[in-house]
Structure formats: structure tokens, C-alpha cells
Amino acid sequence: MHRTLLAVIILLFTSGFITAQDLAVLKYKGGGDWYSNPTALPNLIRFCNKNINTKMNDKPESVDAGSIDVFQYPLLHMTGHGNVLFTDDDVENLRDYLTSGGFLHIDDNYGMAEYLPKELKKIFPDQELTELAASHPIFSSAYKFPQGLPKIHEHDGKRPQALGLFYEDRLVVLFTTESDIGDGWEDPEVHGDPESVRQKALQMGANIVKYAFEN
């Protein structure tokens, strides 16, 4: 990316000229199905617009990891089941986005955990993913989860984990794994989850949205 153009975009982003509260799906390379869970985000958006007073577009856009379009959105959502690959351009773009005020939520739809850490290491080479304490504000920004990340789907039966990366003490990347909250956002008939489980997933999703928009 041309550095002068990037500087202008970052200035707009950090100065509040880009004020839309909205989110987008992050497209990435490597063969993973970035497009999975097609009903999840529309349902989460409707829930947030109704319950936490957001005004997001009903149909989220998709943006490429290397595109300047990421700077239009304070929150990017990424999911999938398999391989993830960030090119050098993707890494530079995402690092600029995250250090300029952006937030990336990555929800493991089962199978990402094997590939993702090494790609995130390209963005923040001096950091390791660290587990968030249950006292972190993201677990109480709208709804209270005193035990931390809820378990939505069993998968390997391991406990759910919310892992983070930070920039200047601000949480900028949230990786949720062994929870699959995105499946809980999908239409009820997709996974057959009881309404109580779907509500937990949607409420935790609302917490992520609210935290990302306000921090």
C-alpha cells in the first residue's frame, strides 16, 4: 500500500472522521472457509441493534485482509474451519488497522487453532496469545459472564478459551476457541441449539461488539 495513502486513512480512522459503528467479515487466504456460518452475523447484528442500541447494517460486508476497506470498520469478524494464510501485504495492512484503533474477533469454527497462531505471530511477533481472565471487561460490557467465555458446542470437549493480543494495553485481537459462539448465532434450525444456548451465544457476541466499539 502507498504509505501516504495509508497515513491519510489512519489519520481519518483515529481522528473520528470514520464514525460508523459497523462490522465486516474478514476474507483470508490459505483455503479456510472464511465464508462459513452465513446466518450468524446477520442474526447477531439484529440482536445487537435491538438490545444494545447499535445501528449496524443488517447485511455485513466482506473485506479482504489486504484491502484498505478494513479501515471503514471498527470491528472485523473472522471464522472458518481450516488453514489461514496472511501474506506480507495482509500482515502490514492488519497491523496498521489494529494499531490504529481496529479490533479483530476470530471465532474458531473448529479447526483454526492449528494454523492461526503462526499467522498472528507475523502481525505481532513479540507476543503470544494469552488467555483473558474472567474479570476482563469484555465479559461484562453488556451482559455478565462471571465465568468467562461460555461453552456453546462441545467439539473436543475442552474448556472454552478467550485468548487475546494487545497493543499499548488495549485488547486488539480476540480469539475464541473451543466455544464456537458463531454457531450459536446461526438460525435455530442449522444446529438445533436450544434457545437458552443461542441466547448465551448472542449475549456474548453483543459483549464483543460493544467492547470493540467503545475501546
Short mmCIF file of N, CA, C and O in Angstrom, two decimals, residues 26-146:
data_model
loop_
_atom_site.label_atom_id
_atom_site.label_comp_id
_atom_site.label_asym_id
_atom_site.label_seq_id
_atom_site.Cartn_x
_atom_site.Cartn_y
_atom_site.Cartn_z
N LEU A 26 -13.97 -10.84 7.58
CA LEU A 26 -12.63 -10.78 7.02
C LEU A 26 -12.37 -11.98 6.11
O LEU A 26 -12.50 -13.14 6.52
N LYS A 27 -12.01 -11.69 4.85
CA LYS A 27 -11.62 -12.71 3.89
C LYS A 27 -10.12 -12.93 3.99
O LYS A 27 -9.34 -11.98 4.05
N TYR A 28 -9.71 -14.19 4.02
CA TYR A 28 -8.29 -14.50 4.14
C TYR A 28 -7.94 -15.63 3.18
O TYR A 28 -8.80 -16.33 2.64
N LYS A 29 -6.64 -15.81 2.98
CA LYS A 29 -6.14 -16.83 2.05
C LYS A 29 -5.75 -18.09 2.82
O LYS A 29 -5.76 -18.10 4.04
N GLY A 30 -5.42 -19.12 2.10
CA GLY A 30 -4.96 -20.36 2.72
C GLY A 30 -5.89 -21.52 2.54
O GLY A 30 -5.54 -22.66 2.87
N GLY A 31 -7.09 -21.28 2.06
CA GLY A 31 -8.03 -22.38 1.81
C GLY A 31 -9.09 -22.57 2.86
O GLY A 31 -10.01 -23.37 2.69
N GLY A 32 -8.98 -21.86 3.98
CA GLY A 32 -10.02 -21.95 5.01
C GLY A 32 -11.31 -21.32 4.54
O GLY A 32 -11.31 -20.40 3.71
N ASP A 33 -12.42 -21.81 5.06
CA ASP A 33 -13.73 -21.33 4.61
C ASP A 33 -14.14 -20.09 5.42
O ASP A 33 -14.95 -20.16 6.33
N TRP A 34 -13.60 -18.95 5.01
CA TRP A 34 -13.88 -17.68 5.69
C TRP A 34 -15.35 -17.31 5.63
O TRP A 34 -15.84 -16.52 6.43
N TYR A 35 -16.08 -17.91 4.70
CA TYR A 35 -17.48 -17.58 4.44
C TYR A 35 -18.45 -18.47 5.23
O TYR A 35 -19.66 -18.42 5.01
N SER A 36 -17.95 -19.29 6.14
CA SER A 36 -18.83 -20.21 6.87
C SER A 36 -19.77 -19.46 7.81
O SER A 36 -19.59 -18.27 8.08
N ASN A 37 -20.79 -20.16 8.30
CA ASN A 37 -21.80 -19.57 9.19
C ASN A 37 -22.49 -18.35 8.57
O ASN A 37 -22.50 -17.26 9.15
N PRO A 38 -23.11 -18.50 7.41
CA PRO A 38 -23.65 -17.32 6.71
C PRO A 38 -24.79 -16.61 7.43
O PRO A 38 -24.99 -15.42 7.21
N THR A 39 -25.52 -17.31 8.31
CA THR A 39 -26.63 -16.65 9.01
C THR A 39 -26.19 -16.06 10.35
O THR A 39 -26.98 -15.37 11.01
N ALA A 40 -24.96 -16.31 10.76
CA ALA A 40 -24.53 -15.94 12.10
C ALA A 40 -24.49 -14.44 12.32
O ALA A 40 -25.14 -13.91 13.23
N LEU A 41 -23.71 -13.73 11.53
CA LEU A 41 -23.57 -12.29 11.75
C LEU A 41 -24.86 -11.51 11.55
O LEU A 41 -25.15 -10.59 12.33
N PRO A 42 -25.67 -11.80 10.51
CA PRO A 42 -26.95 -11.10 10.41
C PRO A 42 -27.81 -11.25 11.66
O PRO A 42 -28.44 -10.29 12.11
N ASN A 43 -27.81 -12.45 12.26
CA ASN A 43 -28.58 -12.64 13.49
C ASN A 43 -27.98 -11.87 14.66
O ASN A 43 -28.71 -11.28 15.46
N LEU A 44 -26.66 -11.87 14.75
CA LEU A 44 -26.01 -11.12 15.83
C LEU A 44 -26.27 -9.63 15.67
O LEU A 44 -26.55 -8.93 16.66
N ILE A 45 -26.19 -9.14 14.45
CA ILE A 45 -26.44 -7.72 14.20
C ILE A 45 -27.85 -7.34 14.61
O ILE A 45 -28.06 -6.31 15.27
N ARG A 46 -28.83 -8.15 14.25
CA ARG A 46 -30.22 -7.85 14.64
C ARG A 46 -30.37 -7.85 16.16
O ARG A 46 -31.05 -7.00 16.72
N PHE A 47 -29.71 -8.80 16.82
CA PHE A 47 -29.77 -8.87 18.28
C PHE A 47 -29.16 -7.61 18.89
O PHE A 47 -29.73 -7.02 19.82
N CYS A 48 -28.01 -7.20 18.38
CA CYS A 48 -27.34 -6.01 18.93
C CYS A 48 -28.14 -4.74 18.67
O CYS A 48 -28.29 -3.89 19.55
N ASN A 49 -28.67 -4.60 17.47
CA ASN A 49 -29.46 -3.41 17.14
C ASN A 49 -30.69 -3.30 18.03
O ASN A 49 -31.11 -2.20 18.40
N LYS A 50 -31.24 -4.44 18.41
CA LYS A 50 -32.44 -4.45 19.24
C LYS A 50 -32.11 -4.26 20.72
O LYS A 50 -32.86 -3.58 21.44
N ASN A 51 -30.99 -4.82 21.17
CA ASN A 51 -30.76 -4.91 22.61
C ASN A 51 -29.67 -4.00 23.17
O ASN A 51 -29.69 -3.70 24.37
N ILE A 52 -28.72 -3.58 22.35
CA ILE A 52 -27.68 -2.70 22.89
C ILE A 52 -27.57 -1.40 22.09
O ILE A 52 -26.55 -0.71 22.14
N ASN A 53 -28.61 -1.11 21.32
CA ASN A 53 -28.76 0.21 20.67
C ASN A 53 -27.70 0.50 19.62
O ASN A 53 -27.36 1.67 19.40
N THR A 54 -27.17 -0.52 18.97
CA THR A 54 -26.31 -0.29 17.81
C THR A 54 -27.19 -0.03 16.60
O THR A 54 -28.40 -0.29 16.61
N LYS A 55 -26.56 0.46 15.54
CA LYS A 55 -27.29 0.75 14.30
C LYS A 55 -26.50 0.21 13.12
O LYS A 55 -26.22 0.91 12.15
N MET A 56 -26.16 -1.05 13.21
CA MET A 56 -25.36 -1.69 12.17
C MET A 56 -26.22 -2.06 10.96
O MET A 56 -27.42 -2.31 11.09
N ASN A 57 -25.57 -2.13 9.80
CA ASN A 57 -26.25 -2.60 8.60
C ASN A 57 -26.63 -4.07 8.76
O ASN A 57 -25.85 -4.87 9.27
N ASP A 58 -27.83 -4.41 8.31
CA ASP A 58 -28.33 -5.77 8.50
C ASP A 58 -27.49 -6.82 7.79
O ASP A 58 -27.38 -7.95 8.26
N LYS A 59 -26.92 -6.46 6.65
CA LYS A 59 -26.15 -7.41 5.86
C LYS A 59 -24.68 -6.99 5.88
O LYS A 59 -24.29 -6.02 5.21
N PRO A 60 -23.85 -7.70 6.62
CA PRO A 60 -22.44 -7.31 6.73
C PRO A 60 -21.69 -7.49 5.42
O PRO A 60 -21.95 -8.44 4.66
N GLU A 61 -20.77 -6.58 5.16
CA GLU A 61 -19.90 -6.69 4.00
C GLU A 61 -18.75 -7.64 4.30
O GLU A 61 -18.47 -7.98 5.45
N SER A 62 -18.07 -8.09 3.22
CA SER A 62 -16.85 -8.89 3.34
C SER A 62 -15.68 -8.07 2.81
O SER A 62 -15.80 -7.42 1.77
N VAL A 63 -14.57 -8.08 3.54
CA VAL A 63 -13.40 -7.30 3.13
C VAL A 63 -12.16 -8.18 3.15
O VAL A 63 -12.01 -9.05 4.02
N ASP A 64 -11.28 -7.95 2.20
CA ASP A 64 -10.06 -8.73 2.11
C ASP A 64 -9.04 -8.24 3.14
O ASP A 64 -8.95 -7.03 3.41
N ALA A 65 -8.27 -9.17 3.69
CA ALA A 65 -7.30 -8.81 4.73
C ALA A 65 -6.28 -7.79 4.25
O ALA A 65 -5.73 -7.04 5.06
N GLY A 66 -6.02 -7.73 2.96
CA GLY A 66 -5.04 -6.79 2.45
C GLY A 66 -5.62 -5.52 1.89
O GLY A 66 -4.89 -4.68 1.35
N SER A 67 -6.93 -5.31 2.04
CA SER A 67 -7.60 -4.16 1.45
C SER A 67 -7.68 -2.99 2.42
O SER A 67 -7.88 -3.17 3.63
N ILE A 68 -7.60 -1.77 1.88
CA ILE A 68 -7.78 -0.58 2.72
C ILE A 68 -9.22 -0.46 3.22
O ILE A 68 -9.50 0.32 4.13
N ASP A 69 -10.13 -1.27 2.67
CA ASP A 69 -11.52 -1.22 3.11
C ASP A 69 -11.68 -1.61 4.58
O ASP A 69 -12.70 -1.26 5.20
N VAL A 70 -10.71 -2.33 5.14
CA VAL A 70 -10.83 -2.71 6.55
C VAL A 70 -10.94 -1.49 7.45
O VAL A 70 -11.55 -1.54 8.52
N PHE A 71 -10.37 -0.37 7.00
CA PHE A 71 -10.35 0.83 7.84
C PHE A 71 -11.74 1.49 7.96
O PHE A 71 -11.90 2.42 8.74
N GLN A 72 -12.71 1.00 7.20
CA GLN A 72 -14.07 1.51 7.32
C GLN A 72 -14.82 0.92 8.52
O GLN A 72 -15.89 1.39 8.87
N TYR A 73 -14.24 -0.13 9.12
CA TYR A 73 -14.96 -0.89 10.13
C TYR A 73 -14.18 -0.97 11.44
O TYR A 73 -13.04 -1.43 11.45
N PRO A 74 -14.78 -0.57 12.54
CA PRO A 74 -14.09 -0.70 13.83
C PRO A 74 -13.98 -2.14 14.31
O PRO A 74 -13.19 -2.42 15.21
N LEU A 75 -14.76 -3.05 13.70
CA LEU A 75 -14.75 -4.45 14.12
C LEU A 75 -14.74 -5.35 12.89
O LEU A 75 -15.59 -5.22 12.00
N LEU A 76 -13.78 -6.28 12.85
CA LEU A 76 -13.72 -7.32 11.82
C LEU A 76 -13.96 -8.67 12.49
O LEU A 76 -13.44 -8.93 13.57
N HIS A 77 -14.75 -9.50 11.82
CA HIS A 77 -15.03 -10.85 12.33
C HIS A 77 -14.45 -11.86 11.35
O HIS A 77 -14.62 -11.76 10.14
N MET A 78 -13.77 -12.84 11.92
CA MET A 78 -13.09 -13.86 11.11
C MET A 78 -13.44 -15.23 11.65
O MET A 78 -13.45 -15.44 12.87
N THR A 79 -13.74 -16.18 10.77
CA THR A 79 -14.07 -17.52 11.23
C THR A 79 -13.67 -18.53 10.17
O THR A 79 -13.17 -18.17 9.10
N GLY A 80 -13.87 -19.81 10.44
CA GLY A 80 -13.55 -20.86 9.49
C GLY A 80 -13.15 -22.14 10.20
O GLY A 80 -13.12 -22.21 11.42
N HIS A 81 -12.85 -23.16 9.38
CA HIS A 81 -12.52 -24.47 9.92
C HIS A 81 -11.08 -24.90 9.66
O HIS A 81 -10.63 -25.88 10.24
N GLY A 82 -10.38 -24.22 8.76
CA GLY A 82 -9.10 -24.77 8.34
C GLY A 82 -7.96 -23.79 8.28
O GLY A 82 -7.81 -22.92 9.15
N ASN A 83 -7.17 -23.92 7.22
CA ASN A 83 -5.91 -23.20 7.10
C ASN A 83 -6.13 -21.69 6.94
O ASN A 83 -7.09 -21.25 6.32
N VAL A 84 -5.20 -20.94 7.49
CA VAL A 84 -5.18 -19.48 7.40
C VAL A 84 -3.81 -19.06 6.91
O VAL A 84 -2.79 -19.57 7.37
N LEU A 85 -3.77 -18.14 5.95
CA LEU A 85 -2.51 -17.61 5.46
C LEU A 85 -2.63 -16.11 5.27
O LEU A 85 -3.50 -15.63 4.53
N PHE A 86 -1.77 -15.35 5.94
CA PHE A 86 -1.68 -13.91 5.74
C PHE A 86 -0.41 -13.62 4.93
O PHE A 86 0.69 -14.00 5.34
N THR A 87 -0.57 -12.95 3.80
CA THR A 87 0.58 -12.54 3.00
C THR A 87 1.26 -11.35 3.68
O THR A 87 0.74 -10.78 4.64
N ASP A 88 2.40 -10.96 3.15
CA ASP A 88 3.10 -9.79 3.71
C ASP A 88 2.22 -8.55 3.65
O ASP A 88 2.21 -7.75 4.60
N ASP A 89 1.50 -8.37 2.55
CA ASP A 89 0.61 -7.21 2.43
C ASP A 89 -0.52 -7.28 3.45
O ASP A 89 -0.91 -6.26 4.04
N ASP A 90 -1.07 -8.49 3.65
CA ASP A 90 -2.12 -8.67 4.65
C ASP A 90 -1.60 -8.29 6.04
O ASP A 90 -2.28 -7.60 6.81
N VAL A 91 -0.41 -8.77 6.36
CA VAL A 91 0.19 -8.53 7.68
C VAL A 91 0.38 -7.04 7.91
O VAL A 91 0.00 -6.51 8.98
N GLU A 92 0.93 -6.35 6.94
CA GLU A 92 1.16 -4.91 7.08
C GLU A 92 -0.17 -4.17 7.25
O GLU A 92 -0.30 -3.30 8.12
N ASN A 93 -1.14 -4.56 6.45
CA ASN A 93 -2.44 -3.88 6.49
C ASN A 93 -3.15 -4.13 7.81
O ASN A 93 -3.68 -3.20 8.44
N LEU A 94 -3.15 -5.37 8.26
CA LEU A 94 -3.84 -5.70 9.51
C LEU A 94 -3.11 -5.08 10.72
O LEU A 94 -3.77 -4.63 11.66
N ARG A 95 -1.79 -5.04 10.68
CA ARG A 95 -1.06 -4.40 11.78
C ARG A 95 -1.41 -2.91 11.86
O ARG A 95 -1.68 -2.38 12.94
N ASP A 96 -1.43 -2.25 10.70
CA ASP A 96 -1.80 -0.83 10.68
C ASP A 96 -3.23 -0.63 11.18
O ASP A 96 -3.51 0.31 11.93
N TYR A 97 -4.12 -1.52 10.76
CA TYR A 97 -5.52 -1.43 11.18
C TYR A 97 -5.65 -1.58 12.70
O TYR A 97 -6.32 -0.78 13.37
N LEU A 98 -5.01 -2.60 13.25
CA LEU A 98 -5.16 -2.89 14.67
C LEU A 98 -4.48 -1.84 15.55
O LEU A 98 -5.00 -1.49 16.61
N THR A 99 -3.35 -1.34 15.11
CA THR A 99 -2.64 -0.34 15.91
C THR A 99 -3.23 1.06 15.74
O THR A 99 -2.82 1.99 16.43
N SER A 100 -4.19 1.19 14.83
CA SER A 100 -4.85 2.48 14.61
C SER A 100 -6.23 2.55 15.23
O SER A 100 -6.95 3.53 15.03
N GLY A 101 -6.62 1.51 15.97
CA GLY A 101 -7.91 1.54 16.64
C GLY A 101 -8.86 0.43 16.27
O GLY A 101 -9.95 0.34 16.83
N GLY A 102 -8.49 -0.43 15.33
CA GLY A 102 -9.36 -1.51 14.90
C GLY A 102 -9.36 -2.69 15.87
O GLY A 102 -8.49 -2.80 16.74
N PHE A 103 -10.33 -3.58 15.68
CA PHE A 103 -10.48 -4.75 16.55
C PHE A 103 -10.81 -5.95 15.67
O PHE A 103 -11.66 -5.86 14.77
N LEU A 104 -10.16 -7.08 15.92
CA LEU A 104 -10.38 -8.32 15.18
C LEU A 104 -10.85 -9.41 16.12
O LEU A 104 -10.14 -9.77 17.06
N HIS A 105 -12.05 -9.94 15.85
CA HIS A 105 -12.55 -11.10 16.59
C HIS A 105 -12.46 -12.31 15.68
O HIS A 105 -13.01 -12.31 14.57
N ILE A 106 -11.76 -13.34 16.14
CA ILE A 106 -11.61 -14.58 15.38
C ILE A 106 -12.31 -15.69 16.16
O ILE A 106 -11.94 -15.97 17.31
N ASP A 107 -13.32 -16.28 15.57
CA ASP A 107 -14.06 -17.36 16.23
C ASP A 107 -13.72 -18.68 15.55
O ASP A 107 -14.03 -18.87 14.37
N ASP A 108 -13.09 -19.57 16.27
CA ASP A 108 -12.70 -20.87 15.75
C ASP A 108 -13.95 -21.72 15.53
O ASP A 108 -14.62 -22.12 16.47
N ASN A 109 -14.24 -21.99 14.26
CA ASN A 109 -15.39 -22.80 13.91
C ASN A 109 -15.04 -24.28 13.89
O ASN A 109 -15.73 -25.08 13.26
N TYR A 110 -13.93 -24.60 14.55
CA TYR A 110 -13.37 -25.93 14.72
C TYR A 110 -12.35 -26.21 13.63
O TYR A 110 -12.70 -26.53 12.50
N GLY A 111 -11.09 -26.08 13.98
CA GLY A 111 -10.00 -26.41 13.07
C GLY A 111 -9.03 -25.28 12.80
O GLY A 111 -8.00 -25.48 12.15
N MET A 112 -9.32 -24.07 13.28
CA MET A 112 -8.43 -22.93 13.04
C MET A 112 -7.24 -22.89 13.99
O MET A 112 -6.19 -22.33 13.66
N ALA A 113 -7.41 -23.44 15.18
CA ALA A 113 -6.40 -23.27 16.23
C ALA A 113 -5.04 -23.83 15.83
O ALA A 113 -4.00 -23.37 16.32
N GLU A 114 -5.02 -24.78 14.93
CA GLU A 114 -3.77 -25.38 14.49
C GLU A 114 -2.96 -24.42 13.62
O GLU A 114 -1.72 -24.47 13.60
N TYR A 115 -3.65 -23.55 12.91
CA TYR A 115 -2.99 -22.70 11.91
C TYR A 115 -2.86 -21.24 12.32
O TYR A 115 -1.95 -20.55 11.87
N LEU A 116 -3.77 -20.76 13.12
CA LEU A 116 -3.88 -19.33 13.35
C LEU A 116 -2.71 -18.71 14.11
O LEU A 116 -2.23 -17.63 13.73
N PRO A 117 -2.22 -19.30 15.20
CA PRO A 117 -1.18 -18.62 15.99
C PRO A 117 0.04 -18.18 15.19
O PRO A 117 0.56 -17.09 15.40
N LYS A 118 0.49 -19.02 14.26
CA LYS A 118 1.69 -18.64 13.50
C LYS A 118 1.41 -17.45 12.59
O LYS A 118 2.33 -16.65 12.31
N GLU A 119 0.17 -17.30 12.12
CA GLU A 119 -0.16 -16.16 11.28
C GLU A 119 -0.28 -14.88 12.11
O GLU A 119 0.14 -13.80 11.68
N LEU A 120 -0.84 -14.99 13.29
CA LEU A 120 -0.92 -13.83 14.18
C LEU A 120 0.47 -13.40 14.64
O LEU A 120 0.71 -12.21 14.88
N LYS A 121 1.37 -14.35 14.71
CA LYS A 121 2.75 -14.05 15.11
C LYS A 121 3.42 -13.14 14.08
O LYS A 121 4.33 -12.37 14.42
N LYS A 122 2.98 -13.21 12.84
CA LYS A 122 3.51 -12.32 11.80
C LYS A 122 3.12 -10.87 12.09
O LYS A 122 3.87 -9.94 11.78
N ILE A 123 1.93 -10.68 12.65
CA ILE A 123 1.42 -9.33 12.91
C ILE A 123 2.07 -8.74 14.16
O ILE A 123 2.52 -7.59 14.17
N PHE A 124 2.11 -9.54 15.22
CA PHE A 124 2.72 -9.11 16.48
C PHE A 124 3.78 -10.14 16.88
O PHE A 124 3.52 -11.03 17.71
N PRO A 125 4.97 -10.05 16.30
CA PRO A 125 5.99 -11.10 16.51
C PRO A 125 6.48 -11.21 17.94
O PRO A 125 7.02 -12.25 18.32
N ASP A 126 6.30 -10.18 18.75
CA ASP A 126 6.80 -10.21 20.12
C ASP A 126 5.74 -10.66 21.12
O ASP A 126 5.97 -10.60 22.33
N GLN A 127 4.60 -11.11 20.63
CA GLN A 127 3.52 -11.51 21.54
C GLN A 127 3.09 -12.95 21.32
O GLN A 127 3.19 -13.49 20.22
N GLU A 128 2.58 -13.55 22.40
CA GLU A 128 1.89 -14.83 22.34
C GLU A 128 0.44 -14.59 22.74
O GLU A 128 0.15 -13.70 23.55
N LEU A 129 -0.47 -15.37 22.19
CA LEU A 129 -1.85 -15.31 22.63
C LEU A 129 -1.92 -15.65 24.11
O LEU A 129 -1.36 -16.65 24.56
N THR A 130 -2.60 -14.81 24.88
CA THR A 130 -2.74 -15.05 26.31
C THR A 130 -4.22 -15.11 26.68
O THR A 130 -5.05 -14.40 26.10
N GLU A 131 -4.54 -15.97 27.62
CA GLU A 131 -5.93 -16.15 28.00
C GLU A 131 -6.42 -14.96 28.83
O GLU A 131 -5.72 -14.49 29.73
N LEU A 132 -7.61 -14.50 28.51
CA LEU A 132 -8.20 -13.39 29.25
C LEU A 132 -8.80 -13.90 30.56
O LEU A 132 -9.47 -14.94 30.57
N ALA A 133 -8.58 -13.17 31.62
CA ALA A 133 -9.22 -13.50 32.89
C ALA A 133 -10.71 -13.27 32.80
O ALA A 133 -11.18 -12.41 32.03
N ALA A 134 -11.46 -14.02 33.58
CA ALA A 134 -12.92 -13.86 33.57
C ALA A 134 -13.34 -12.47 34.03
O ALA A 134 -14.47 -12.05 33.77
N SER A 135 -12.45 -11.75 34.67
CA SER A 135 -12.74 -10.39 35.13
C SER A 135 -12.53 -9.34 34.04
O SER A 135 -12.80 -8.16 34.25
N HIS A 136 -12.06 -9.75 32.87
CA HIS A 136 -11.84 -8.78 31.79
C HIS A 136 -13.17 -8.12 31.41
O HIS A 136 -14.21 -8.79 31.36
N PRO A 137 -13.15 -6.82 31.12
CA PRO A 137 -14.41 -6.10 30.83
C PRO A 137 -15.20 -6.64 29.65
O PRO A 137 -16.41 -6.40 29.58
N ILE A 138 -14.57 -7.39 28.76
CA ILE A 138 -15.32 -7.91 27.61
C ILE A 138 -16.39 -8.92 28.05
O ILE A 138 -17.36 -9.16 27.33
N PHE A 139 -16.23 -9.47 29.24
CA PHE A 139 -17.22 -10.43 29.75
C PHE A 139 -18.34 -9.77 30.53
O PHE A 139 -19.21 -10.47 31.08
N SER A 140 -18.35 -8.45 30.58
CA SER A 140 -19.42 -7.76 31.30
C SER A 140 -19.82 -6.44 30.64
O SER A 140 -20.54 -5.65 31.25
N SER A 141 -19.40 -6.21 29.41
CA SER A 141 -19.66 -4.92 28.76
C SER A 141 -21.14 -4.67 28.53
O SER A 141 -21.60 -3.54 28.57
N ALA A 142 -21.90 -5.73 28.28
CA ALA A 142 -23.36 -5.60 28.11
C ALA A 142 -24.09 -6.64 28.97
O ALA A 142 -25.08 -6.33 29.63
N TYR A 143 -23.60 -7.86 28.96
CA TYR A 143 -24.18 -8.96 29.73
C TYR A 143 -23.07 -9.59 30.57
O TYR A 143 -21.91 -9.63 30.16
N LYS A 144 -23.42 -10.08 31.72
CA LYS A 144 -22.42 -10.58 32.67
C LYS A 144 -22.17 -12.08 32.44
O LYS A 144 -23.10 -12.88 32.45
N PHE A 145 -20.89 -12.40 32.27
CA PHE A 145 -20.43 -13.79 32.18
C PHE A 145 -19.32 -13.97 33.22
O PHE A 145 -18.13 -13.89 32.89
N PRO A 146 -19.70 -14.19 34.47
CA PRO A 146 -18.70 -14.23 35.54
C PRO A 146 -17.69 -15.37 35.41
O PRO A 146 -16.61 -15.30 36.02
#
